[in-house]
Amino acid sequence: RMDATASETNGVLIQKGPVHSLVETTAGELWFGGADGRLLRLGRHGAGVEGVVHFGSAVLALETDREGNLWAGTAADGLHQLKPQQLCVLRRPEAVAPEEVAALSETAADTVWLAAGVRGLHVHAHGEWRAFRSPDLPESASIRTLAGHSDGGVWIGTQGDGLFRWQEGRLQRWSQREGLSDSAIEGLCPDGREGLWIATRNGGLNHWQGGEIGRVHTPWGFTGNFACVLARDHLGRLWIGTSGDGLFCYSNGVYASFTTREGLPHNQVHALLPEADLVWVGTAGGLARVQGNAVKAFTQKDGLPEEAVAQLQADDAGNLWVGSPRGLFRLRKQQLHDYAAGRTRFLDVVTYGKTD
């Protein structure tokens, strides 16, 4: 507790009156609370002071937690938690409803493509959205999936009008007349060799190379449930998530199959994230880690807030981000590995909602 009548930095008065609490965050910011109920923040290296919150009574205690949240205890107004803004919202185009966002693809710095089903295609660049228009793209086209190209172009998969590629101001199209086995496309994945893997709804797996499309033979165990998500790992293997037949790994003409018999939490696969020697798998019944031939499942019994996993993404800090029907949550990958190995009994899950 500090009972000085004034606090100064570089000779400038910050707070007049008693300062009851101080805490420094890992970001180097200094927070302090006064007897008048004000909570103030001093930036790094003494730069900038701002009043953040004005409570109704003195701020007696301040503390931070490992997630970067600030806790403030007051004399008569209870305990408060202040959460740093974790998420930056990229506003969708006004013509697109939340449920109409089918796919996103970042093709270049600050350029994001958005597929909105029958609402068409939109491009975000220089801070603004614009609708993509081309006389070669049917107005009635329902756009299901996107994949960025190394040259800054984009692959466009539709639900009945085939495959398109936007490249250097030109839109090209491939349909069943050009060899596509089905014009309804569910997933796209560049093969790393200027080619493209194509998952169709009723025609199985196709491969595009140099303008030509060929059909890939159907794996054993594939009963007709279409492939809904594709991903390529660092070895060039193609991972195929299906709508009911589990997960397949395709390499050099050979398929390996993973279903609930091998340990998947569900045979409906929604998301794939290959990393080094493993792949993270999001299913309708939970999260899974496939490493070699071993499968480890993580469900609500293990601490997940939601079992249906719709999207997966990793960051540079070692976190796994999970999109679900209940919102967004974050897990530490190393803790998932430790939990799978029995080195820890708990999973720390950070959830994010509309307030974040």
Short mmCIF file of C-alpha atoms in Angstrom, two decimals:
data_model
loop_
_atom_site.label_atom_id
_atom_site.label_comp_id
_atom_site.label_asym_id
_atom_site.label_seq_id
_atom_site.Cartn_x
_atom_site.Cartn_y
_atom_site.Cartn_z
CA ARG A 1 0.00 0.00 0.00
CA MET A 2 1.23 3.50 -0.87
CA ASP A 3 -0.05 6.46 1.13
CA ALA A 4 1.82 9.17 -0.73
CA THR A 5 -0.30 12.17 -1.66
CA ALA A 6 1.07 12.26 -5.22
CA SER A 7 2.77 9.93 -7.68
CA GLU A 8 5.13 11.24 -10.33
CA THR A 9 6.91 9.98 -13.43
CA ASN A 10 9.55 12.10 -15.12
CA GLY A 11 8.39 14.99 -12.97
CA VAL A 12 4.76 14.78 -14.18
CA LEU A 13 1.94 14.31 -11.67
CA ILE A 14 -0.02 11.11 -12.42
CA GLN A 15 -2.29 10.61 -9.43
CA LYS A 16 -3.22 13.09 -6.79
CA GLY A 17 -4.12 11.40 -3.54
CA PRO A 18 -3.31 7.99 -2.04
CA VAL A 19 -2.34 5.13 -4.34
CA HIS A 20 -3.47 1.85 -2.76
CA SER A 21 -2.33 -0.72 -5.32
CA LEU A 22 0.27 -1.29 -8.02
CA VAL A 23 1.02 -4.09 -10.45
CA GLU A 24 3.29 -4.47 -13.47
CA THR A 25 2.16 -6.68 -16.37
CA THR A 26 4.34 -8.94 -18.48
CA ALA A 27 3.94 -6.38 -21.28
CA GLY A 28 5.77 -3.80 -19.13
CA GLU A 29 2.73 -1.68 -18.30
CA LEU A 30 2.23 -0.33 -14.79
CA TRP A 31 -1.30 -0.29 -13.40
CA PHE A 32 -2.23 1.53 -10.22
CA GLY A 33 -5.44 2.15 -8.32
CA GLY A 34 -6.29 5.14 -6.19
CA ALA A 35 -8.44 5.98 -3.24
CA ASP A 36 -10.84 7.82 -5.56
CA GLY A 37 -11.67 4.58 -7.41
CA ARG A 38 -9.70 5.36 -10.54
CA LEU A 39 -7.67 2.67 -12.27
CA LEU A 40 -4.87 4.09 -14.40
CA ARG A 41 -2.31 2.62 -16.75
CA LEU A 42 1.22 3.84 -17.41
CA GLY A 43 2.68 2.64 -20.71
CA ARG A 44 6.09 1.07 -21.20
CA HIS A 45 9.12 3.27 -20.47
CA GLY A 46 6.86 5.84 -18.82
CA ALA A 47 5.11 6.71 -22.07
CA GLY A 48 1.50 7.75 -21.76
CA VAL A 49 -0.92 7.64 -18.84
CA GLU A 50 -4.58 6.91 -19.31
CA GLY A 51 -7.55 6.39 -17.05
CA VAL A 52 -9.14 3.04 -17.87
CA VAL A 53 -11.91 2.52 -15.32
CA HIS A 54 -13.48 4.62 -12.57
CA PHE A 55 -14.95 2.38 -9.85
CA GLY A 56 -17.21 3.68 -7.12
CA SER A 57 -14.73 3.01 -4.32
CA ALA A 58 -11.00 2.74 -3.67
CA VAL A 59 -9.01 0.14 -5.63
CA LEU A 60 -7.29 -1.76 -2.82
CA ALA A 61 -5.67 -4.67 -4.70
CA LEU A 62 -4.44 -5.43 -8.21
CA GLU A 63 -3.14 -8.72 -9.65
CA THR A 64 -2.58 -10.29 -13.05
CA ASP A 65 -3.08 -13.93 -14.04
CA ARG A 66 -1.23 -16.10 -16.54
CA GLU A 67 -3.73 -15.30 -19.29
CA GLY A 68 -2.94 -11.58 -19.07
CA ASN A 69 -6.17 -10.61 -17.30
CA LEU A 70 -6.12 -7.90 -14.65
CA TRP A 71 -8.04 -8.40 -11.39
CA ALA A 72 -9.07 -5.41 -9.27
CA GLY A 73 -10.39 -5.61 -5.72
CA THR A 74 -12.28 -2.57 -4.47
CA ALA A 75 -13.32 -1.34 -1.04
CA ALA A 76 -17.08 -1.49 -1.66
CA ASP A 77 -17.71 -2.51 -5.28
CA GLY A 78 -16.46 -6.08 -5.29
CA LEU A 79 -13.96 -7.89 -7.48
CA HIS A 80 -13.56 -7.03 -11.17
CA GLN A 81 -11.78 -8.72 -14.05
CA LEU A 82 -10.44 -6.70 -16.96
CA LYS A 83 -9.59 -8.70 -20.07
CA PRO A 84 -7.26 -7.32 -22.74
CA GLN A 85 -8.77 -7.16 -26.21
CA GLN A 86 -7.68 -10.50 -27.65
CA LEU A 87 -9.48 -10.49 -30.98
CA CYS A 88 -9.54 -7.99 -33.81
CA VAL A 89 -12.80 -8.26 -35.72
CA LEU A 90 -12.66 -8.04 -39.49
CA ARG A 91 -16.14 -6.86 -40.36
CA ARG A 92 -17.84 -8.93 -43.04
CA PRO A 93 -19.35 -7.31 -46.14
CA GLU A 94 -22.71 -5.71 -45.41
CA ALA A 95 -24.47 -7.91 -47.98
CA VAL A 96 -23.28 -11.11 -46.26
CA ALA A 97 -25.01 -12.59 -43.20
CA PRO A 98 -22.89 -14.44 -40.58
CA GLU A 99 -24.28 -17.85 -41.57
CA GLU A 100 -23.41 -17.22 -45.23
CA VAL A 101 -19.62 -17.13 -44.75
CA ALA A 102 -18.54 -20.44 -46.31
CA ALA A 103 -14.77 -20.02 -46.66
CA LEU A 104 -11.87 -17.59 -46.25
CA SER A 105 -8.48 -17.54 -47.97
CA GLU A 106 -5.55 -15.15 -47.55
CA THR A 107 -3.69 -14.94 -50.84
CA ALA A 108 -1.31 -12.02 -50.28
CA ALA A 109 -0.39 -9.50 -47.63
CA ASP A 110 -3.57 -7.78 -46.42
CA THR A 111 -5.72 -9.53 -49.07
CA VAL A 112 -8.49 -11.88 -47.92
CA TRP A 113 -11.04 -13.62 -50.12
CA LEU A 114 -14.44 -14.52 -48.69
CA ALA A 115 -16.81 -17.07 -50.19
CA ALA A 116 -20.43 -16.45 -49.28
CA GLY A 117 -22.36 -19.18 -51.07
CA VAL A 118 -25.02 -17.66 -53.30
CA ARG A 119 -23.91 -14.20 -52.13
CA GLY A 120 -20.84 -14.62 -54.30
CA LEU A 121 -17.22 -13.73 -53.75
CA HIS A 122 -15.78 -10.76 -51.87
CA VAL A 123 -12.24 -9.40 -51.51
CA HIS A 124 -10.82 -7.47 -48.55
CA ALA A 125 -7.83 -5.26 -49.41
CA HIS A 126 -6.55 -1.91 -48.13
CA GLY A 127 -9.05 -2.00 -45.29
CA GLU A 128 -12.16 -2.32 -47.46
CA TRP A 129 -14.43 -5.02 -48.85
CA ARG A 130 -15.46 -5.14 -52.49
CA ALA A 131 -17.63 -7.61 -54.36
CA PHE A 132 -15.78 -9.66 -56.97
CA ARG A 133 -17.44 -9.44 -60.36
CA SER A 134 -16.60 -11.28 -63.58
CA PRO A 135 -18.73 -12.08 -66.64
CA ASP A 136 -17.22 -15.58 -66.56
CA LEU A 137 -18.54 -16.32 -63.05
CA PRO A 138 -22.27 -17.12 -63.16
CA GLU A 139 -24.33 -14.83 -60.96
CA SER A 140 -26.16 -17.87 -59.60
CA ALA A 141 -22.92 -19.66 -58.62
CA SER A 142 -22.84 -20.89 -55.02
CA ILE A 143 -19.24 -20.69 -53.82
CA ARG A 144 -18.29 -23.35 -51.28
CA THR A 145 -14.50 -23.37 -50.91
CA LEU A 146 -11.35 -21.37 -51.70
CA ALA A 147 -7.61 -22.04 -51.90
CA GLY A 148 -4.88 -19.48 -52.33
CA HIS A 149 -2.28 -19.83 -55.09
CA SER A 150 1.41 -19.04 -54.68
CA ASP A 151 1.21 -16.30 -57.32
CA GLY A 152 -1.45 -14.37 -55.40
CA GLY A 153 -4.36 -15.84 -57.32
CA VAL A 154 -7.17 -17.93 -55.88
CA TRP A 155 -8.91 -21.22 -56.66
CA ILE A 156 -12.71 -21.12 -56.39
CA GLY A 157 -14.87 -24.21 -55.84
CA THR A 158 -18.61 -24.01 -56.46
CA GLN A 159 -21.62 -26.20 -55.67
CA GLY A 160 -22.54 -27.02 -59.26
CA ASP A 161 -20.62 -24.76 -61.61
CA GLY A 162 -17.24 -26.45 -61.32
CA LEU A 163 -13.79 -25.07 -60.60
CA PHE A 164 -12.47 -21.56 -61.29
CA ARG A 165 -9.07 -19.93 -60.99
CA TRP A 166 -8.51 -16.18 -60.76
CA GLN A 167 -4.97 -15.38 -61.89
CA GLU A 168 -3.47 -12.10 -63.06
CA GLY A 169 -6.82 -10.57 -63.90
CA ARG A 170 -8.15 -13.62 -65.75
CA LEU A 171 -10.82 -16.11 -64.66
CA GLN A 172 -10.57 -19.68 -65.98
CA ARG A 173 -13.14 -22.44 -65.57
CA TRP A 174 -13.11 -26.26 -65.49
CA SER A 175 -16.31 -28.29 -65.50
CA GLN A 176 -17.24 -31.89 -66.27
CA ARG A 177 -16.62 -31.15 -69.94
CA GLU A 178 -12.97 -30.50 -69.06
CA GLY A 179 -12.65 -33.74 -67.08
CA LEU A 180 -13.96 -32.83 -63.63
CA SER A 181 -15.79 -35.87 -62.25
CA ASP A 182 -18.45 -33.75 -60.53
CA SER A 183 -19.24 -30.04 -60.69
CA ALA A 184 -20.06 -29.83 -56.96
CA ILE A 185 -16.78 -29.17 -55.11
CA GLU A 186 -16.36 -29.62 -51.37
CA GLY A 187 -12.63 -29.06 -50.80
CA LEU A 188 -9.47 -27.71 -52.46
CA CYS A 189 -5.81 -28.13 -51.55
CA PRO A 190 -2.66 -27.08 -53.50
CA ASP A 191 -0.27 -30.03 -53.88
CA GLY A 192 2.94 -27.99 -53.54
CA ARG A 193 3.95 -28.72 -57.14
CA GLU A 194 1.76 -26.17 -58.96
CA GLY A 195 -1.09 -28.69 -58.92
CA LEU A 196 -4.36 -28.90 -57.02
CA TRP A 197 -6.28 -31.62 -55.18
CA ILE A 198 -10.04 -31.38 -55.64
CA ALA A 199 -12.65 -33.10 -53.46
CA THR A 200 -16.03 -33.40 -55.19
CA ARG A 201 -19.39 -34.24 -53.68
CA ASN A 202 -20.27 -37.28 -55.80
CA GLY A 203 -17.20 -37.85 -57.97
CA GLY A 204 -14.50 -38.60 -55.42
CA LEU A 205 -11.02 -37.10 -55.53
CA ASN A 206 -9.64 -35.27 -58.59
CA HIS A 207 -6.24 -33.79 -59.34
CA TRP A 208 -5.48 -30.75 -61.52
CA GLN A 209 -2.05 -30.36 -63.12
CA GLY A 210 -1.10 -28.05 -65.97
CA GLY A 211 -4.69 -27.44 -66.96
CA GLU A 212 -5.63 -31.14 -67.08
CA ILE A 213 -7.87 -32.91 -64.56
CA GLY A 214 -7.69 -36.59 -63.66
CA ARG A 215 -9.69 -38.71 -61.23
CA VAL A 216 -7.93 -40.50 -58.37
CA HIS A 217 -9.08 -44.02 -57.52
CA THR A 218 -11.42 -44.44 -54.57
CA PRO A 219 -9.88 -45.79 -51.35
CA TRP A 220 -10.95 -49.06 -49.78
CA GLY A 221 -13.41 -48.33 -46.99
CA PHE A 222 -14.92 -45.33 -48.76
CA THR A 223 -18.68 -45.99 -48.73
CA GLY A 224 -19.85 -42.91 -50.59
CA ASN A 225 -19.63 -40.21 -47.91
CA PHE A 226 -18.00 -37.31 -49.67
CA ALA A 227 -14.65 -35.76 -48.77
CA CYS A 228 -15.31 -32.44 -47.04
CA VAL A 229 -11.82 -31.22 -46.09
CA LEU A 230 -8.32 -31.63 -47.55
CA ALA A 231 -4.85 -30.80 -46.19
CA ARG A 232 -1.25 -31.53 -47.27
CA ASP A 233 1.57 -32.21 -44.80
CA HIS A 234 5.29 -31.41 -45.09
CA LEU A 235 5.97 -34.82 -46.67
CA GLY A 236 3.51 -34.12 -49.47
CA ARG A 237 0.92 -36.58 -48.19
CA LEU A 238 -2.72 -35.67 -48.69
CA TRP A 239 -5.07 -35.95 -45.70
CA ILE A 240 -8.75 -36.38 -46.55
CA GLY A 241 -11.54 -35.81 -44.05
CA THR A 242 -14.91 -37.26 -45.00
CA SER A 243 -18.52 -36.72 -44.00
CA GLY A 244 -18.85 -40.16 -42.42
CA ASP A 245 -16.02 -42.49 -43.42
CA GLY A 246 -13.38 -40.99 -41.14
CA LEU A 247 -9.94 -39.86 -42.22
CA PHE A 248 -7.71 -41.04 -45.07
CA CYS A 249 -4.04 -40.39 -45.77
CA TYR A 250 -3.06 -40.65 -49.45
CA SER A 251 0.59 -41.06 -50.47
CA ASN A 252 2.14 -42.52 -53.64
CA GLY A 253 -1.13 -44.13 -54.68
CA VAL A 254 -1.73 -45.81 -51.30
CA TYR A 255 -4.40 -44.94 -48.75
CA ALA A 256 -4.28 -45.35 -44.97
CA SER A 257 -7.60 -45.21 -43.11
CA PHE A 258 -8.46 -43.86 -39.64
CA THR A 259 -11.93 -44.24 -38.15
CA THR A 260 -13.46 -44.65 -34.71
CA ARG A 261 -12.01 -48.18 -34.76
CA GLU A 262 -8.53 -46.64 -34.73
CA GLY A 263 -9.50 -44.10 -32.07
CA LEU A 264 -11.09 -41.12 -33.82
CA PRO A 265 -13.81 -39.58 -31.64
CA HIS A 266 -16.17 -39.42 -34.64
CA ASN A 267 -16.14 -40.45 -38.32
CA GLN A 268 -17.36 -37.06 -39.52
CA VAL A 269 -14.27 -34.89 -40.05
CA HIS A 270 -14.58 -31.12 -40.27
CA ALA A 271 -11.03 -29.75 -39.95
CA LEU A 272 -7.41 -30.80 -40.50
CA LEU A 273 -4.14 -29.20 -39.39
CA PRO A 274 -0.92 -31.07 -40.31
CA GLU A 275 2.18 -30.23 -38.24
CA ALA A 276 5.62 -31.86 -38.45
CA ASP A 277 5.08 -35.58 -37.76
CA LEU A 278 1.40 -35.37 -36.77
CA VAL A 279 -1.97 -34.02 -37.83
CA TRP A 280 -4.67 -32.44 -35.67
CA VAL A 281 -8.16 -33.58 -36.62
CA GLY A 282 -11.41 -31.80 -35.81
CA THR A 283 -14.48 -34.03 -35.82
CA ALA A 284 -18.15 -33.86 -34.92
CA GLY A 285 -17.29 -35.64 -31.66
CA GLY A 286 -14.07 -34.01 -30.53
CA LEU A 287 -10.43 -33.28 -31.31
CA ALA A 288 -7.88 -35.94 -32.28
CA ARG A 289 -4.12 -36.16 -32.74
CA VAL A 290 -2.89 -38.63 -35.37
CA GLN A 291 0.80 -39.40 -35.04
CA GLY A 292 2.07 -42.29 -37.14
CA ASN A 293 -0.54 -44.99 -36.68
CA ALA A 294 -1.53 -43.81 -33.18
CA VAL A 295 -4.68 -41.80 -32.57
CA LYS A 296 -5.39 -39.87 -29.37
CA ALA A 297 -8.84 -38.35 -28.89
CA PHE A 298 -9.77 -35.33 -26.74
CA THR A 299 -13.43 -34.77 -25.87
CA GLN A 300 -15.59 -33.02 -23.29
CA LYS A 301 -14.63 -35.74 -20.83
CA ASP A 302 -11.08 -34.41 -21.08
CA GLY A 303 -12.09 -30.79 -20.58
CA LEU A 304 -13.07 -29.47 -24.02
CA PRO A 305 -15.97 -26.98 -23.77
CA GLU A 306 -17.50 -28.34 -26.99
CA GLU A 307 -17.06 -31.63 -28.84
CA ALA A 308 -17.96 -30.48 -32.37
CA VAL A 309 -14.78 -28.99 -33.86
CA ALA A 310 -15.37 -26.91 -37.00
CA GLN A 311 -12.00 -25.19 -37.56
CA LEU A 312 -8.38 -25.55 -36.43
CA GLN A 313 -5.47 -23.10 -36.55
CA ALA A 314 -2.11 -22.76 -34.78
CA ASP A 315 -0.13 -19.67 -33.80
CA ASP A 316 3.58 -19.00 -33.28
CA ALA A 317 3.20 -19.17 -29.48
CA GLY A 318 2.43 -22.89 -29.45
CA ASN A 319 -1.34 -22.58 -29.13
CA LEU A 320 -4.04 -24.52 -30.93
CA TRP A 321 -7.12 -22.44 -31.77
CA VAL A 322 -10.41 -24.29 -32.12
CA GLY A 323 -13.56 -22.98 -33.77
CA SER A 324 -16.78 -24.60 -32.59
CA PRO A 325 -20.55 -24.00 -32.62
CA ARG A 326 -20.14 -22.42 -29.17
CA GLY A 327 -17.43 -20.01 -30.23
CA LEU A 328 -13.65 -19.99 -30.11
CA PHE A 329 -11.34 -21.66 -27.60
CA ARG A 330 -7.60 -22.07 -27.22
CA LEU A 331 -5.42 -24.92 -26.00
CA ARG A 332 -1.68 -25.26 -25.49
CA LYS A 333 -0.29 -27.91 -27.80
CA GLN A 334 2.44 -28.98 -25.39
CA GLN A 335 -0.15 -29.51 -22.68
CA LEU A 336 -2.18 -31.68 -25.07
CA HIS A 337 0.93 -33.79 -25.66
CA ASP A 338 1.60 -33.98 -21.92
CA TYR A 339 -2.00 -34.96 -21.24
CA ALA A 340 -1.84 -37.70 -23.89
CA ALA A 341 1.36 -39.03 -22.28
CA GLY A 342 -0.10 -38.93 -18.76
CA ARG A 343 2.27 -36.20 -17.56
CA THR A 344 -0.62 -33.92 -16.59
CA ARG A 345 -4.19 -34.61 -15.53
CA PHE A 346 -5.81 -31.39 -16.72
CA LEU A 347 -6.24 -29.26 -19.84
CA ASP A 348 -6.24 -25.48 -19.49
CA VAL A 349 -8.80 -24.13 -21.95
CA VAL A 350 -9.26 -20.43 -22.70
CA THR A 351 -12.64 -19.59 -24.24
CA TYR A 352 -13.57 -16.50 -26.23
CA GLY A 353 -17.02 -15.07 -26.80
CA LYS A 354 -18.63 -11.91 -28.11
CA THR A 355 -17.25 -9.81 -25.24
CA ASP A 356 -13.72 -10.55 -26.47
#
